[in-house]
Coordinates of C-alpha atoms and ligand atoms in Angstrom, one line a residue:
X1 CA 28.7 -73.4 69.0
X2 CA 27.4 -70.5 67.1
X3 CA 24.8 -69.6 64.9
X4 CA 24.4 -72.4 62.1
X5 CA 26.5 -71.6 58.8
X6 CA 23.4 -73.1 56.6
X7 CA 19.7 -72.9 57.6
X8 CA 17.6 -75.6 55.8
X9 CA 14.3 -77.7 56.4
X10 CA 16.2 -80.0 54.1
X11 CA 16.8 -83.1 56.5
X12 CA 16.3 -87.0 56.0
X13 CA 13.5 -86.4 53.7
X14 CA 14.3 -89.5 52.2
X15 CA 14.7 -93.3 53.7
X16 CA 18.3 -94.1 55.0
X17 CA 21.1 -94.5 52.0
X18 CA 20.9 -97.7 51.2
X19 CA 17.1 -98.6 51.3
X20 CA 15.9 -96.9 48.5
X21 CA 13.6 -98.9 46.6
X22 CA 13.9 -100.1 43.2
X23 CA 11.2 -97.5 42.3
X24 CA 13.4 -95.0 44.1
X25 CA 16.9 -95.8 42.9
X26 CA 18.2 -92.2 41.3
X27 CA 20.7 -94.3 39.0
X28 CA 18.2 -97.1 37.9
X29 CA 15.5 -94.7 37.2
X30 CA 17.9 -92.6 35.3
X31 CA 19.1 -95.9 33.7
X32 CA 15.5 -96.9 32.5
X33 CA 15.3 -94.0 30.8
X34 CA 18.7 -94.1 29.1
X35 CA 18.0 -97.5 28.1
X36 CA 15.0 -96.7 26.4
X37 CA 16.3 -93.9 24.3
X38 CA 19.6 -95.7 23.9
X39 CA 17.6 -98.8 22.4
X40 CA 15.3 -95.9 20.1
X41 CA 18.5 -94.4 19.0
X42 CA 19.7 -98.3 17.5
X43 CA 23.4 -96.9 19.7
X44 CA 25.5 -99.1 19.0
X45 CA 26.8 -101.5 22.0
X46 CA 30.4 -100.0 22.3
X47 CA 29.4 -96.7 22.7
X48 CA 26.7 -98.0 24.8
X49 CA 28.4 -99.2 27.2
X50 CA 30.6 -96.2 27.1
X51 CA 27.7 -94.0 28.3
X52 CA 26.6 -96.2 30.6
X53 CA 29.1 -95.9 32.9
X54 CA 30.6 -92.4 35.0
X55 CA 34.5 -91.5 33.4
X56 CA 35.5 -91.0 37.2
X57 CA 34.2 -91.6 40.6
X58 CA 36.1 -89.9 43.2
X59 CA 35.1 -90.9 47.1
X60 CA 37.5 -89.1 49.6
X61 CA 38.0 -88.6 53.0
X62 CA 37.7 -85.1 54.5
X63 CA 39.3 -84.5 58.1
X64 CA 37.5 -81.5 59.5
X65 CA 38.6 -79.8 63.1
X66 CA 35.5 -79.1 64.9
X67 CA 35.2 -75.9 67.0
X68 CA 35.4 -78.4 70.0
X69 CA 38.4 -79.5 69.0
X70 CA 37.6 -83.1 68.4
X71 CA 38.6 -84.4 64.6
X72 CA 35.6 -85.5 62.1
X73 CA 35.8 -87.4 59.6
X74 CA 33.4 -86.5 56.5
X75 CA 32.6 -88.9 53.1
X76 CA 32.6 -86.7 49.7
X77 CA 32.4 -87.6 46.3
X78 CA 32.9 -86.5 42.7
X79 CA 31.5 -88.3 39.9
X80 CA 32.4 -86.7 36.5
X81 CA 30.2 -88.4 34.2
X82 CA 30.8 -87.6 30.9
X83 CA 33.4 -84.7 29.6
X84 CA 33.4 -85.7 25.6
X85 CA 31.3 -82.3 24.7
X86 CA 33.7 -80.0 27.3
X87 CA 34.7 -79.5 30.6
X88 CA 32.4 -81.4 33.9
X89 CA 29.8 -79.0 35.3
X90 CA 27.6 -79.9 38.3
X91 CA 27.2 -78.8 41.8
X92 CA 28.1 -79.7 45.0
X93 CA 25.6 -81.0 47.8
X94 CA 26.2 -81.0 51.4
X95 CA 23.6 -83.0 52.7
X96 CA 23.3 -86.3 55.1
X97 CA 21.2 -88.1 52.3
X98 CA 24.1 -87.9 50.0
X99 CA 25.1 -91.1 48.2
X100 CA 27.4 -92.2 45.3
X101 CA 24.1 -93.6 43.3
X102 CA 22.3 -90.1 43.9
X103 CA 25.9 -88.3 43.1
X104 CA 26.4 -90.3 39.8
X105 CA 23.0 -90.1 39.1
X106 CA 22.9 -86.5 39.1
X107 CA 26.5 -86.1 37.1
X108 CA 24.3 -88.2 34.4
X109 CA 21.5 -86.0 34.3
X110 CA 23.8 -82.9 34.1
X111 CA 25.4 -84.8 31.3
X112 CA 22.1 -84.8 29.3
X113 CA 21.0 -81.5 30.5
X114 CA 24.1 -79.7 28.9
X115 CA 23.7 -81.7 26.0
X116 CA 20.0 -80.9 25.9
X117 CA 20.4 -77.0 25.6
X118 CA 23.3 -77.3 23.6
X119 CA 26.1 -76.0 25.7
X120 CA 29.6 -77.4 25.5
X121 CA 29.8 -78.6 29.2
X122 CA 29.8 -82.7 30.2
X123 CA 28.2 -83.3 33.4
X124 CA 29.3 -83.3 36.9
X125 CA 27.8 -83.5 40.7
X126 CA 29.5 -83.7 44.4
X127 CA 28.7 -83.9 47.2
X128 CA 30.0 -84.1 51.1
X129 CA 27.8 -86.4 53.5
X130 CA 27.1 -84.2 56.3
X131 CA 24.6 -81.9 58.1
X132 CA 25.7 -78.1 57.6
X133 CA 22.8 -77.2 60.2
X134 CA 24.9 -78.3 62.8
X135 CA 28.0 -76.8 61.7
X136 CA 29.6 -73.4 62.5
X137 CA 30.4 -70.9 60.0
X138 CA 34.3 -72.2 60.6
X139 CA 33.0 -75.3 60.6
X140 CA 31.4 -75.2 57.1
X141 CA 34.3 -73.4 55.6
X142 CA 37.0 -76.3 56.5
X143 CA 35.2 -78.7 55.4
X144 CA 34.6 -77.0 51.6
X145 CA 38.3 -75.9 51.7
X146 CA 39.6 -79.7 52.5
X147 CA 37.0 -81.4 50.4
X148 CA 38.2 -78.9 47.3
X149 CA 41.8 -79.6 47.8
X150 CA 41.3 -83.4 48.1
X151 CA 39.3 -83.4 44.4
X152 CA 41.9 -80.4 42.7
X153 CA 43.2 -82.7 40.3
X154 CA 40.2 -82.7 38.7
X155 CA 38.9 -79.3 39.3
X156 CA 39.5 -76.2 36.7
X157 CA 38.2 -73.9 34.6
X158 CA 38.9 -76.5 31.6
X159 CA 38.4 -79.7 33.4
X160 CA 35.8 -79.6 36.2
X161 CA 33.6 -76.7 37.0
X162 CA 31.1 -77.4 40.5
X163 CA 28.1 -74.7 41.0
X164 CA 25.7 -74.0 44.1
X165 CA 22.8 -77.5 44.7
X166 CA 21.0 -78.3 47.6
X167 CA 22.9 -76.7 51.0
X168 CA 25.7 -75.2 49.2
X169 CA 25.5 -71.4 48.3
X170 CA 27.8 -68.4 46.8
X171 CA 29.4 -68.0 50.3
X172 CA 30.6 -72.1 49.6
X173 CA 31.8 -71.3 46.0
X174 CA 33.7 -68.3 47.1
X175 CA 35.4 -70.4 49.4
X176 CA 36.0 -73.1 46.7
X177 CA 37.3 -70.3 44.1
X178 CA 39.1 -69.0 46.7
X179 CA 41.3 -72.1 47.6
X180 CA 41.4 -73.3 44.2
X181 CA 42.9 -70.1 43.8
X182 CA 45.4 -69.9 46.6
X183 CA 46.8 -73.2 44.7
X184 CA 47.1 -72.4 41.5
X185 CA 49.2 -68.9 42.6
X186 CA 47.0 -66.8 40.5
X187 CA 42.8 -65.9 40.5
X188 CA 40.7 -67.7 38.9
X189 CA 37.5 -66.9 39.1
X190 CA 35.7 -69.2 35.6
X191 CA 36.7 -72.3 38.4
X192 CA 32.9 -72.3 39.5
X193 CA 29.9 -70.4 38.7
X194 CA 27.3 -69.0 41.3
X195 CA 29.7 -66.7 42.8
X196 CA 28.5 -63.6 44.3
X197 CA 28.1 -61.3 41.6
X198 CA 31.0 -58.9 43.3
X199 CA 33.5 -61.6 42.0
X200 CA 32.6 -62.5 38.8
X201 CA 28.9 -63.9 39.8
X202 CA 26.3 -63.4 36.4
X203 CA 23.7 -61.2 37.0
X204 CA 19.8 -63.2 36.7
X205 CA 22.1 -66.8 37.8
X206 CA 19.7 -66.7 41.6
X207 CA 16.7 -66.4 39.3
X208 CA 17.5 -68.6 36.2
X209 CA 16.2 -72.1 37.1
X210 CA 12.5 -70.3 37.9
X211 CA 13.1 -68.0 34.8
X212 CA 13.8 -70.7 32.9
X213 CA 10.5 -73.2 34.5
X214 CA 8.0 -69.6 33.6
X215 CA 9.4 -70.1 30.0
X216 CA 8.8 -73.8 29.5
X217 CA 5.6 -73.8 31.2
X218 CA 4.7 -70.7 28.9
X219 CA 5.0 -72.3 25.8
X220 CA 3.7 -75.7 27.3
X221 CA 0.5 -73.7 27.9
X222 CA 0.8 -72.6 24.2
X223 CA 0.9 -75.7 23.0
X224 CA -2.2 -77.0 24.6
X225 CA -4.1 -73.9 22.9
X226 CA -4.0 -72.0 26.8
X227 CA -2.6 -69.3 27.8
X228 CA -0.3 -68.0 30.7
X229 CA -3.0 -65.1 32.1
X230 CA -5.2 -67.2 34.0
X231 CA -3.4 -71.0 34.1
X232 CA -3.7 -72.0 37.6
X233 CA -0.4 -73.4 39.0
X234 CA 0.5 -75.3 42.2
X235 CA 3.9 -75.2 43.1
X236 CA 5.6 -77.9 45.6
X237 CA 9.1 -76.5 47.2
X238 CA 9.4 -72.3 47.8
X239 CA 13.3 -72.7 48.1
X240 CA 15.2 -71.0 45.3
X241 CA 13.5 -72.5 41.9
X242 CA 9.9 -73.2 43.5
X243 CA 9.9 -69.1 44.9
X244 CA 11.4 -67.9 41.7
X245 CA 9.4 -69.8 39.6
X246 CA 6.0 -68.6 41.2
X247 CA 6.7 -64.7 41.6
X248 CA 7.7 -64.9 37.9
X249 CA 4.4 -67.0 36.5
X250 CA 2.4 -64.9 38.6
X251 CA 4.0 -61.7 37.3
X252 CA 3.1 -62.8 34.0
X253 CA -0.8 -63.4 35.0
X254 CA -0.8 -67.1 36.0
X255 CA -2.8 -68.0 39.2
X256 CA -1.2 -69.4 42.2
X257 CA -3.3 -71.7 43.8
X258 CA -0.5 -73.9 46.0
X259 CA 2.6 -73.8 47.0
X260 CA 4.7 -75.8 49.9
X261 CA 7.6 -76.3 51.8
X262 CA 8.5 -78.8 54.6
X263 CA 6.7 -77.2 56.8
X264 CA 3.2 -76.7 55.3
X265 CA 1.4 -76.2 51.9
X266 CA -1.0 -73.1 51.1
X267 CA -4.2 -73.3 49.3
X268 CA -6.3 -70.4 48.1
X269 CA -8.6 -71.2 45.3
X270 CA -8.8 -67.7 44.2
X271 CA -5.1 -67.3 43.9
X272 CA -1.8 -66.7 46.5
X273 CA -0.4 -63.0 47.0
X274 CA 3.0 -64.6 45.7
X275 CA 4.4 -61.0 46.8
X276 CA 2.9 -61.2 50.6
X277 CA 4.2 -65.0 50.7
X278 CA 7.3 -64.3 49.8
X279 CA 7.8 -61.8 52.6
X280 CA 6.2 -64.0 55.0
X281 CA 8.9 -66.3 54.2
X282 CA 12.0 -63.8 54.4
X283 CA 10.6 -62.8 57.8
X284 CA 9.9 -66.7 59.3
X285 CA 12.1 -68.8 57.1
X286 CA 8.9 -71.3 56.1
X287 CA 5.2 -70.9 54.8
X288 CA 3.4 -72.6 58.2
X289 CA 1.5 -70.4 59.8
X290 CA 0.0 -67.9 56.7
X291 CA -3.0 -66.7 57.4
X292 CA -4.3 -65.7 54.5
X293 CA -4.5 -68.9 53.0
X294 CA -6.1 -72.7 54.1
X295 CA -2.7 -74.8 55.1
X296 CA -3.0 -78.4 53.6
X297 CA -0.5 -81.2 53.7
X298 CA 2.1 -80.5 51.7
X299 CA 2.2 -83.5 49.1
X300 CA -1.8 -82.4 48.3
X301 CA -0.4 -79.6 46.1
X302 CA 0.4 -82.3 43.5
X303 CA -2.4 -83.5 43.5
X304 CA -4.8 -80.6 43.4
X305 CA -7.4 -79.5 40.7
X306 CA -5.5 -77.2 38.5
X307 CA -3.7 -76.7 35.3
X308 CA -0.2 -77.0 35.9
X309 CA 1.9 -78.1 38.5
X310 CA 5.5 -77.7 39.4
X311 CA 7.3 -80.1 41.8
X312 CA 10.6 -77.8 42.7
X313 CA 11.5 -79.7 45.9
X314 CA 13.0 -83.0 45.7
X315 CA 13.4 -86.1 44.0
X316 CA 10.3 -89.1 43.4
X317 CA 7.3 -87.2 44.7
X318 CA 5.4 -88.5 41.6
X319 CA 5.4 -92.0 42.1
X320 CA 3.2 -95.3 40.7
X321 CA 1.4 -94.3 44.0
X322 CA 0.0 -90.6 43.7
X323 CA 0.4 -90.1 39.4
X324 CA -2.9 -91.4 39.0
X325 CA -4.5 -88.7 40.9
X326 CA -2.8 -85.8 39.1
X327 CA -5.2 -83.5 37.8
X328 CA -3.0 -81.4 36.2
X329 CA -2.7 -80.6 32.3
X330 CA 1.4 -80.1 32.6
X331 CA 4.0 -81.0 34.9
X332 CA 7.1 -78.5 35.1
X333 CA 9.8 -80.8 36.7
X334 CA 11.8 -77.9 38.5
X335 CA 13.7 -80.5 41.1
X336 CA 15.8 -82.8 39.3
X337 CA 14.5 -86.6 39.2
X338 CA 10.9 -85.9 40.9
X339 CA 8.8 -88.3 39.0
X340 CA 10.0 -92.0 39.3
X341 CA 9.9 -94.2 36.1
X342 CA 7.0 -96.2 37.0
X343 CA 4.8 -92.7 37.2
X344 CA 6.1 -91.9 33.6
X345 CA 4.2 -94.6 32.1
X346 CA 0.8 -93.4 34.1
X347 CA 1.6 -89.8 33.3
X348 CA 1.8 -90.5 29.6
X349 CA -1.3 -92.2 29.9
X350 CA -3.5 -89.8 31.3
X351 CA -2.0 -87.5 28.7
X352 CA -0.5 -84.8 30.9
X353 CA 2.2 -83.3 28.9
X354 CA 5.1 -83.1 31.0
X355 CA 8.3 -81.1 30.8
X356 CA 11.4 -82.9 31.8
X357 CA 13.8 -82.3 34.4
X358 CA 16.8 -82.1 32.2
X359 CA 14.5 -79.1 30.0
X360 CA 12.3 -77.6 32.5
X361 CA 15.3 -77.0 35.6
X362 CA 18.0 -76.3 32.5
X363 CA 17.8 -72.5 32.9
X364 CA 20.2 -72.7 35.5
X365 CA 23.2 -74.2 34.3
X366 CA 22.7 -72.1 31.0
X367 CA 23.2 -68.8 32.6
X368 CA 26.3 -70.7 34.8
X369 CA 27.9 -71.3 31.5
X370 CA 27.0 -67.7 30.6
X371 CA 28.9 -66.7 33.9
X372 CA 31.5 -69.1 32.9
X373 CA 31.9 -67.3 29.3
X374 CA 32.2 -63.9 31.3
X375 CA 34.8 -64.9 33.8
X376 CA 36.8 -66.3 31.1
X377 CA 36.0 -63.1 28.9
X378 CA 36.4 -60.7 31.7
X379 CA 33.7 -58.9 30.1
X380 CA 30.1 -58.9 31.8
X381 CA 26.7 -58.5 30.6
X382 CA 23.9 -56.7 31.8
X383 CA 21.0 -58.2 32.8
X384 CA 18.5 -57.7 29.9
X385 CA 21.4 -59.4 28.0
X386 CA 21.4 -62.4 30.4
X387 CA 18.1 -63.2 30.2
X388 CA 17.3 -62.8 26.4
X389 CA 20.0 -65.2 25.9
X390 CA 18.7 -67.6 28.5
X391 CA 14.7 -66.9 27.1
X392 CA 16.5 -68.3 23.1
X393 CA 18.0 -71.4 24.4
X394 CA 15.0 -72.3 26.8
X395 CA 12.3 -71.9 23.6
X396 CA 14.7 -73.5 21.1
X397 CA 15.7 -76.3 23.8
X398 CA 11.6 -76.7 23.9
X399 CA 10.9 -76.7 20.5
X400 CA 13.3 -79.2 19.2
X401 CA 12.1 -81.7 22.3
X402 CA 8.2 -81.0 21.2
X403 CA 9.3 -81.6 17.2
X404 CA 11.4 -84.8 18.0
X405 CA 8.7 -86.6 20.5
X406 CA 6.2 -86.0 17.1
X407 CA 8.4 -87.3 15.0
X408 CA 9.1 -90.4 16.6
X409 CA 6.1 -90.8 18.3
X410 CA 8.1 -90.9 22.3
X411 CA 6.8 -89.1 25.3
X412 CA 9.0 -85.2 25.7
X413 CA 11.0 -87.3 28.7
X414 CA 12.6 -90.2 26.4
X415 CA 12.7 -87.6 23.2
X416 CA 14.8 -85.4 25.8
X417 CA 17.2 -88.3 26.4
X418 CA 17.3 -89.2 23.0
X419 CA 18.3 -85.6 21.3
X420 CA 20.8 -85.4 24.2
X421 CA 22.3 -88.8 24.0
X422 CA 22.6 -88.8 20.5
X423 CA 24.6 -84.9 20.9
X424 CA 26.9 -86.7 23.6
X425 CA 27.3 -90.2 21.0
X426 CA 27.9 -87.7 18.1
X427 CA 30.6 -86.5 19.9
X428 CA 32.3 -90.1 20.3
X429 CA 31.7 -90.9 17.0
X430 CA 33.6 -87.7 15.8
X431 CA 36.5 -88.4 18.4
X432 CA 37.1 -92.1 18.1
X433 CA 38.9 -93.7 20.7
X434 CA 41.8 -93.2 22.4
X435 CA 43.7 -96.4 23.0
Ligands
LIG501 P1 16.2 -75.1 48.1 O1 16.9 -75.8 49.2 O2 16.4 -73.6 47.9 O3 14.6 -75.3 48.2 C1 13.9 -76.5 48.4 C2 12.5 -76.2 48.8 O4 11.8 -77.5 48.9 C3 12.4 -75.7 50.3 O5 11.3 -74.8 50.3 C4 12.0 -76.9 51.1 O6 11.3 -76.6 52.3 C5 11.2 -77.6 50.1 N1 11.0 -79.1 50.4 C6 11.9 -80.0 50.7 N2 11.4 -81.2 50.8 C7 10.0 -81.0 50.6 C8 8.9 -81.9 50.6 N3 9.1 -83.2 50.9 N4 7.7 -81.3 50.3 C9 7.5 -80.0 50.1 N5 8.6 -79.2 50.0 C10 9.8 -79.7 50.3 O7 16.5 -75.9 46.7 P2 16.4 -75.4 45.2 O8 17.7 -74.8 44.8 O9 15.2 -74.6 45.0 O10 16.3 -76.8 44.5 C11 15.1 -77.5 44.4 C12 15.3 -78.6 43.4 O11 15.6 -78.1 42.1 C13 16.4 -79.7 43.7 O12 16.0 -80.9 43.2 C14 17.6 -79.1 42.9 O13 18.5 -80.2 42.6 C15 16.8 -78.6 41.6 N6 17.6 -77.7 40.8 C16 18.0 -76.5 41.4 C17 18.7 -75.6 40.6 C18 19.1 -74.2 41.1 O14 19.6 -73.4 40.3 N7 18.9 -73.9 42.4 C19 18.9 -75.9 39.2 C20 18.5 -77.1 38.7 C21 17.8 -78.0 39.5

């Protein structure tokens, strides 16, 4: 076989699909939530249980030729969760720890997360289960080009819009644009966003999640009466958002004291050369092995004495178990669903000040509707232009979360829920229902 099409650290991470437990559930814990602010909110029970539950849950098969020859057969799945406020948007994962709960979970958080910053997307996710390290380049590209025909019906620039997540990459959305395309007769590029810029990718999309984590953390700082020049930050995950989100902070005169991958975590007290780890990592792929730093395990960077941290890797890394030893002022939540429900309630007692998933990681999406907007436009913007955009929603997006949690004395996480649940139920209300 040759060269592997994806390189990633990324495998079973987690326990097998169907152990999680309750604590560890992505649906419950996104449930818990929901319920919370639902019940807060006084929603009333019919639209209630209209939120509760995904519009569409797609599972398909996808029959993929190996390069042996031999005929495998894949699971994928799309869950459009909610499309009341405009067309789905979520990405695609190709992963083996892919399950329908963790799919429809995350289609529920992009739900929220649109709603959250205001743009007129509904939420989405996908995913394939399989292991893309192990695939060929031909590989890989059959089985995005059979799993996209198998969901079509629901794809399109007005319906259904997927985007890069965890193993997926521009070279997999210009294989997904491209066969959408070859259907359809005609290009049509505003089908997903994270394209390569050359066809009709946004510039600042690679670094939007991070740029969007610097700004929230910035005027979380603010808030506490601290300032950005000096906050010491420990950062768990270098991938896209953890890197990005570290080169930028530092750039703006915060102190790196931590960050980790899979294969190792980095302390220096005094403060990482973000610059010199990020080459180290273009040249090895992963931070083990760094000399110029003391390498710790890498679940100790949450836990470290500093001001902020940022867990940009994965899902429930702050559990009942480790949020009592937080030492941190704030916690950026880069990775969608890192801090399990339970560790809410400890967080919010220790008085950390946390910025939510669905706020913190929204950068992203916003500069894929941005792309979206272009490609439907056919007139692109530069950069500067992308980035003040992204830097108004991001600030505005923070202040009305800071403003509601005062106002109705709730933690930022459940005032998050609640501002975007009551966008999404305003929405019903104004529609009615179809019978
Ligand atoms: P990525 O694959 O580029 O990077 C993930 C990083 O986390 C890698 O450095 C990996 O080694 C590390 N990692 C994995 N497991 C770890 C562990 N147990 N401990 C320490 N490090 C670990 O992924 P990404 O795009 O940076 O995404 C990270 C998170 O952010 C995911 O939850 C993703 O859903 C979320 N997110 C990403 C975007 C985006 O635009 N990329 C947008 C919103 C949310």
């Amino acid at each position: 076989m040759s060269e592997p099409a994806i390189h990633t650290e990324r495998q079973m991470i987690r326990p097998e699909k169907d152990t999680f437990l309750a604590e560890e559930n992505p649906f419950e814990a996104m449930m818990e939530r929901f319920d919370h602010a639902a019940q807060l909110l006084k929603l009333d029970s019919g639209l209630y249980k209209v939120l509760r539950n995904p519009e569409k849950q797609i599972i398909t098969s996808v029959p993929v030729v190996r390069d042996n020859g031999e005929v495998e057969v894949y699971t994928g799945y799309r869950v459009l969760y909610n499309t009341s406020r405009g067309p789905a948007k979520g990405g695609i994962r190709f992963d083996l720890n892919v399950t329908l709960e963790e799919v429809k979970a995350l289609a529920a958080w992009m739900t929220w997360k649109c709603a959250l910053v205001n743009i007129p997307f509904g939420g989405a996710k996908g995913g394939v289960v399989c292991d893309p390290t192990a695939m060929s380049m031909q590989e890989l590209e059959r089985v995005t080009r059979r799993y996209t025909s198998s969901i079509i019906e629901t794809l399109g620039p007005d319906s259904d819009v997927p985007a890069p997540d965890v193993n997926t990459n521009e070279r997999v959305m210009a294989w997904i644009m491209d066969t959408y395309s070859m259907h359809k007769r005609h290009t049509v590029t505003a089908v997903v966003t994270g394209k390569p810029v050359e066809m009709g990718g946004s510039l600042g999309r690679r670094e939007a999640t991070g740029r969007g984590c610097m700004i929230v953390t910035r005027e979380a700082l603010a808030r506490l009466g601290m300032s950005l020049k000096g906050a010491r930050v420990a950062i768990q995950g270098f991938g896209n958002v953890g890197s990005v989100t570290a080169d930028l902070l530092a750039k703006e005169g915060a102190v790196i004291v931590a960050v980790s991958d899979k294969s190792s975590g980095l302390h220096n007290a005094k403060g990482l050369d973000v610059g010199d780890v990020l080459k180290w990592v273009r040249e090895r792929r992963q931070l083990a092995g760094y000399p110029k730093a003391d390498a710790i395990p890498n679940d100790q960077v949450l836990t470290l004495d500093c001001d902020v941290v940022v867990p940009a890797a994965t899902e429930n890394v702050i559990t009942r178990k480790n949020a009592p030893h937080i030492k941190a002022k704030i916690i950026c939540e880069g990775a969608n669903g890192p801090t399990t429900a339970a560790a809410d309630e400890i967080l919010e007692k220790k008085g950390i000040f946390v910025i939510p998933d669905i706020l913190a990681n929204a950068g992203g999406v916003t500069v894929s509707y941005f792309e979206w907007v272009q490609d439907r436009g056919g007139y692109f913007w530069d950069e500067d232009t992308v980035n003040r955009r992204l830097e108004s929603i991001m600030v505005r997006s923070f202040t009305e979360v800071v403003s509601w949690a005062e106002r109705h004395a709730v933690n930022t996480r459940i005032a998050s829920y609640m501002i975007a649940i009551d966008r999404v139920a305003a929405m019903h209300r104004l529609r009615g229902m179809y019978a």
